[in-house]
Short mmCIF file of C-alpha atoms in Angstrom, two decimals:
data_model
loop_
_atom_site.label_atom_id
_atom_site.label_comp_id
_atom_site.label_asym_id
_atom_site.label_seq_id
_atom_site.Cartn_x
_atom_site.Cartn_y
_atom_site.Cartn_z
CA MET A 11 0.00 0.00 0.00
CA ILE A 12 1.22 3.50 -0.83
CA GLU A 13 0.51 6.10 1.83
CA ARG A 14 1.18 9.80 2.08
CA ILE A 15 3.79 10.78 4.69
CA ASN A 16 2.72 13.56 7.03
CA ASP A 17 5.54 13.42 9.57
CA ILE A 18 9.25 13.85 8.77
CA SER A 19 10.15 11.16 11.33
CA GLU A 20 8.48 8.56 9.11
CA LEU A 21 11.11 9.21 6.43
CA LEU A 22 14.08 9.49 8.76
CA SER A 23 13.57 5.87 9.82
CA TRP A 24 14.29 4.71 6.23
CA ASP A 25 17.71 3.05 6.47
CA LYS A 26 18.85 3.26 2.86
CA ARG A 27 21.15 6.15 1.93
CA ASP A 28 21.44 6.11 -1.85
CA ILE A 29 21.46 9.22 -4.05
CA PHE A 30 17.67 9.07 -4.43
CA THR A 31 17.07 8.91 -0.68
CA ILE A 32 19.33 11.93 -0.17
CA ARG A 33 17.27 13.91 -2.70
CA ILE A 34 14.10 12.96 -0.83
CA LEU A 35 15.48 13.64 2.65
CA ALA A 36 16.94 17.00 1.64
CA LEU A 37 13.58 18.00 0.19
CA ILE A 38 11.56 17.07 3.26
CA LYS A 39 14.13 18.74 5.56
CA ALA A 40 13.84 21.91 3.50
CA TYR A 41 10.06 22.02 3.12
CA GLY A 42 8.54 19.66 5.65
CA CYS A 43 5.14 18.11 4.96
CA SER A 44 2.92 21.19 4.92
CA TYR A 45 3.47 22.57 1.40
CA PRO A 46 1.06 21.37 -1.32
CA PHE A 47 3.80 21.27 -4.00
CA ALA A 48 6.20 19.08 -1.96
CA VAL A 49 4.57 15.75 -1.11
CA PHE A 50 6.03 12.49 0.21
CA TYR A 51 4.91 8.86 0.06
CA ALA A 52 5.91 5.44 1.39
CA GLN A 53 5.04 1.98 0.09
CA ARG A 54 4.53 -0.48 2.95
CA PHE A 55 3.77 -4.20 3.28
CA ASP A 56 3.23 -5.91 6.64
CA GLY A 57 4.78 -2.98 8.47
CA LYS A 58 7.91 -2.88 6.30
CA THR A 59 8.65 0.16 4.13
CA THR A 60 9.72 -1.02 0.67
CA ALA A 61 9.92 2.32 -1.17
CA ILE A 62 9.78 6.05 -0.53
CA MET A 63 8.90 8.83 -2.98
CA SER A 64 8.91 12.60 -3.11
CA LYS A 65 6.99 14.85 -5.49
CA LEU A 66 8.11 18.41 -6.13
CA ASP A 67 5.44 19.88 -8.37
CA GLY A 68 5.26 17.09 -10.99
CA ASP A 69 8.79 15.70 -10.55
CA TYR A 70 9.11 12.48 -8.57
CA THR A 71 12.14 10.88 -6.94
CA LEU A 72 11.85 7.21 -6.00
CA SER A 73 14.07 5.10 -3.73
CA VAL A 74 13.32 1.37 -3.53
CA ASP A 75 14.33 -1.53 -1.31
CA ASP A 76 14.00 -5.31 -1.48
CA GLY A 77 10.45 -6.47 -2.03
CA PHE A 78 9.09 -3.26 -3.51
CA ASP A 79 5.97 -3.66 -5.65
CA GLU A 80 6.91 -2.19 -9.02
CA GLU A 81 3.45 -2.65 -10.52
CA GLU A 82 1.74 -0.78 -7.68
CA ILE A 83 4.20 2.11 -7.95
CA ALA A 84 3.77 2.32 -11.73
CA GLN A 85 -0.03 2.39 -11.39
CA PHE A 86 0.16 5.02 -8.65
CA LEU A 87 2.36 7.27 -10.78
CA LEU A 88 0.15 6.87 -13.84
CA LEU A 89 -2.94 7.81 -11.84
CA SER A 90 -1.21 10.69 -10.07
CA GLY A 91 0.32 12.14 -13.22
CA TYR A 92 3.98 13.07 -13.43
CA SER A 93 6.42 15.25 -15.37
CA SER A 94 9.43 13.07 -14.54
CA ILE A 95 10.45 10.15 -12.33
CA LEU A 96 14.05 9.75 -11.17
CA CYS A 97 15.09 6.38 -9.72
CA SER A 98 17.67 3.60 -9.96
CA ASP A 99 17.76 1.04 -12.75
CA GLU A 100 16.17 -1.44 -10.31
CA ALA A 101 12.83 0.10 -11.24
CA GLU A 102 11.56 -0.79 -14.72
CA LEU A 103 8.39 1.23 -14.46
CA PHE A 104 7.75 2.08 -18.11
CA PRO A 105 9.34 1.17 -21.45
CA LYS A 106 10.95 4.53 -22.33
CA PHE A 107 13.57 6.27 -20.20
CA ASP A 108 16.91 8.07 -20.20
CA GLU A 109 19.75 6.51 -18.26
CA GLY A 110 23.16 7.51 -16.93
CA ILE A 111 25.84 6.84 -14.35
CA ILE A 112 25.89 7.49 -10.59
CA MET A 113 29.30 8.28 -9.10
CA GLN A 114 30.37 8.81 -5.51
CA SER A 115 33.43 9.72 -3.47
CA GLU A 116 34.50 10.23 0.13
CA LYS A 117 37.97 11.36 -0.91
CA LYS A 118 39.60 14.62 0.16
CA ILE A 119 41.89 16.23 -2.43
CA GLU A 120 45.10 18.14 -1.84
CA LEU A 121 44.23 21.62 -3.00
CA SER A 122 45.92 24.79 -4.19
CA LEU A 123 43.70 27.67 -5.24
CA GLY A 124 46.55 29.53 -6.94
CA ASP A 125 45.33 32.94 -8.04
CA THR A 126 41.65 31.99 -7.70
CA VAL A 127 39.14 32.51 -4.88
CA VAL A 128 36.07 30.44 -3.98
CA ASP A 129 32.87 32.30 -3.18
CA GLU A 130 30.62 30.12 -1.00
CA TYR A 131 27.82 32.71 -1.03
CA PRO A 132 27.53 33.82 -4.66
CA LYS A 133 24.75 36.07 -5.88
CA LEU A 134 22.15 33.67 -7.20
CA MET A 135 21.33 35.86 -10.22
CA ASP A 136 25.01 35.72 -11.25
CA LEU A 137 25.05 31.97 -10.74
CA TYR A 138 21.83 31.47 -12.71
CA ASN A 139 23.18 33.50 -15.63
CA PHE A 140 26.53 31.69 -15.53
CA ILE A 141 25.02 28.21 -15.52
CA ASP A 142 22.56 29.26 -18.26
CA TYR A 143 19.36 27.52 -17.17
CA ASN A 144 17.73 28.16 -20.51
CA SER A 145 14.78 25.86 -19.80
CA GLN A 146 13.99 26.92 -16.23
CA ASP A 147 12.23 30.01 -14.98
CA PHE A 148 14.54 32.15 -12.84
CA LYS A 149 11.93 32.97 -10.20
CA ALA A 150 11.04 29.32 -9.57
CA TRP A 151 14.72 28.32 -9.52
CA TYR A 152 15.65 31.22 -7.21
CA VAL A 153 12.85 30.58 -4.73
CA ASP A 154 13.70 26.88 -4.49
CA ILE A 155 17.50 27.08 -4.28
CA SER A 156 17.52 30.04 -1.87
CA HIS A 157 15.02 28.22 0.38
CA ARG A 158 17.20 25.09 0.38
CA ILE A 159 20.35 27.11 1.12
CA ARG A 160 18.66 28.85 4.06
CA HIS A 161 17.68 25.45 5.48
CA GLY A 162 21.14 23.93 5.02
CA THR A 163 20.05 21.40 2.41
CA ALA A 164 21.91 23.01 -0.52
CA LYS A 165 25.02 25.11 -1.09
CA ALA A 166 26.39 27.05 -4.05
CA TYR A 167 30.00 27.75 -5.04
CA THR A 168 31.73 29.85 -7.67
CA LEU A 169 35.43 30.03 -8.51
CA ILE A 170 36.60 33.58 -9.15
CA LYS A 171 39.63 34.71 -11.15
CA ASP A 172 40.32 38.39 -11.80
CA ASP A 173 36.80 39.24 -10.56
CA ASN A 174 35.19 36.88 -13.10
CA ILE A 175 33.31 33.65 -12.43
CA VAL A 176 35.27 30.92 -14.19
CA SER A 177 33.61 27.82 -12.71
CA SER A 178 30.56 26.94 -10.64
CA GLY A 179 28.99 24.05 -8.80
CA ILE A 180 25.97 23.41 -6.57
CA LEU A 181 25.35 20.88 -3.85
CA SER A 182 21.68 20.59 -4.72
CA SER A 183 20.82 18.20 -1.88
CA ILE A 184 22.49 17.85 1.52
CA ALA A 185 21.27 15.46 4.24
CA ASP A 186 22.75 13.27 6.97
CA GLY A 187 26.36 13.84 5.94
CA TYR A 188 25.64 13.06 2.26
CA SER A 189 25.42 15.53 -0.59
CA ILE A 190 24.72 15.63 -4.32
CA LEU A 191 26.91 17.66 -6.67
CA SER A 192 25.23 19.22 -9.70
CA ALA A 193 25.44 22.16 -12.11
CA VAL A 194 29.23 21.97 -12.46
CA ARG A 195 30.30 24.27 -15.29
CA THR A 196 33.44 26.10 -16.43
CA GLU A 197 33.25 29.08 -18.78
CA ASN A 198 34.31 28.07 -22.30
CA GLU A 199 37.30 30.39 -22.50
CA TYR A 200 38.69 29.05 -19.18
CA ARG A 201 38.33 25.33 -19.92
CA ASN A 202 41.32 22.96 -19.96
CA ASN A 203 43.13 25.11 -17.38
CA GLY A 204 42.23 23.04 -14.31
CA PHE A 205 39.64 25.43 -12.90
CA GLY A 206 36.87 22.83 -12.82
CA SER A 207 39.17 20.45 -10.94
CA ILE A 208 40.08 23.17 -8.44
CA LEU A 209 36.44 23.94 -7.67
CA VAL A 210 35.28 20.31 -7.43
CA SER A 211 38.28 19.50 -5.21
CA TYR A 212 37.38 22.44 -2.97
CA ILE A 213 33.78 21.22 -2.69
CA MET A 214 34.92 17.67 -1.92
CA ASN A 215 37.08 19.01 0.91
CA ASP A 216 34.26 21.22 2.17
CA VAL A 217 31.70 18.45 2.68
CA LYS A 218 31.58 15.67 5.22
CA GLY A 219 30.84 12.10 4.23
CA THR A 220 29.81 10.91 0.78
CA ILE A 221 29.30 13.13 -2.23
CA TYR A 222 27.21 11.80 -5.14
CA LEU A 223 26.75 12.98 -8.68
CA MET A 224 24.88 11.90 -11.79
CA ARG A 225 26.40 12.08 -15.25
CA ASP A 226 25.38 10.98 -18.71
CA ASP A 227 26.96 7.73 -19.87
CA GLY A 228 30.25 8.53 -21.64
CA MET A 229 30.36 12.14 -20.38
CA ASN A 230 33.01 13.55 -18.01
CA GLU A 231 34.04 10.08 -16.84
CA SER A 232 37.80 10.65 -16.85
CA PHE A 233 37.43 14.11 -15.24
CA TYR A 234 35.62 12.79 -12.18
CA LYS A 235 37.65 9.59 -11.90
CA ARG A 236 40.84 11.66 -11.73
CA LEU A 237 39.30 13.39 -8.72
CA GLY A 238 38.56 10.10 -6.95
CA PHE A 239 34.95 9.43 -7.94
CA LYS A 240 33.87 5.88 -8.74
CA ASP A 241 30.94 4.53 -10.76
CA THR A 242 28.47 2.96 -8.33
CA GLY A 243 25.26 2.44 -10.27
CA LYS A 244 22.86 3.86 -12.81
CA TRP A 245 20.13 6.49 -12.63
CA ARG A 246 17.02 6.26 -14.73
CA MET A 247 14.68 9.09 -15.73
CA PHE A 248 11.14 8.47 -17.00
CA ARG A 249 9.31 11.37 -18.68
#
């Protein structure tokens, strides 16, 4: 049975700590259970929780455990309506999906900033323009990321050289000593100069515990492996 979660403690008892769980936990720690656009669910059988889900507007994140009922989840999502579903490749909910690689690291990197400076509190308008979110409304992005930062479930970084942003990265979800790295970008004219490595190394040293990321298959593999990340699984996105 799939039930709506109305108390954050119901989610905190979920033992699994994969990248999908961290997305869900960071969301509920940021918003709680009282907002209509951020909703949380658990699938349970005989008192055991077999899956948890979050919905932010129409975007779902799903984390599953042994014994989860895939058919029930698929039917629930079809009836509820969704824009996207992010989960592991354990879930074969529907025939069509995009897929990529999950990486993780606990490594700390020896770091020299050289003539660069890291800004841990960048202006979000500058960051939005630098990353070039051409498909996302600034107001919605700003409200969400600033809310998460205020609640300690996200953090933004920019690398500055000669008063210019040369590289950026965001920990889009932070929970229980785990974090998820996203939106890593280096300005075209500054690429192949090590600036991306400097910033990612700084972020890796800044966080405690495990840092996750998702990448497309065949993209940026050598870059992240040089920094100590390892492939640990696959993500799957249904739209």
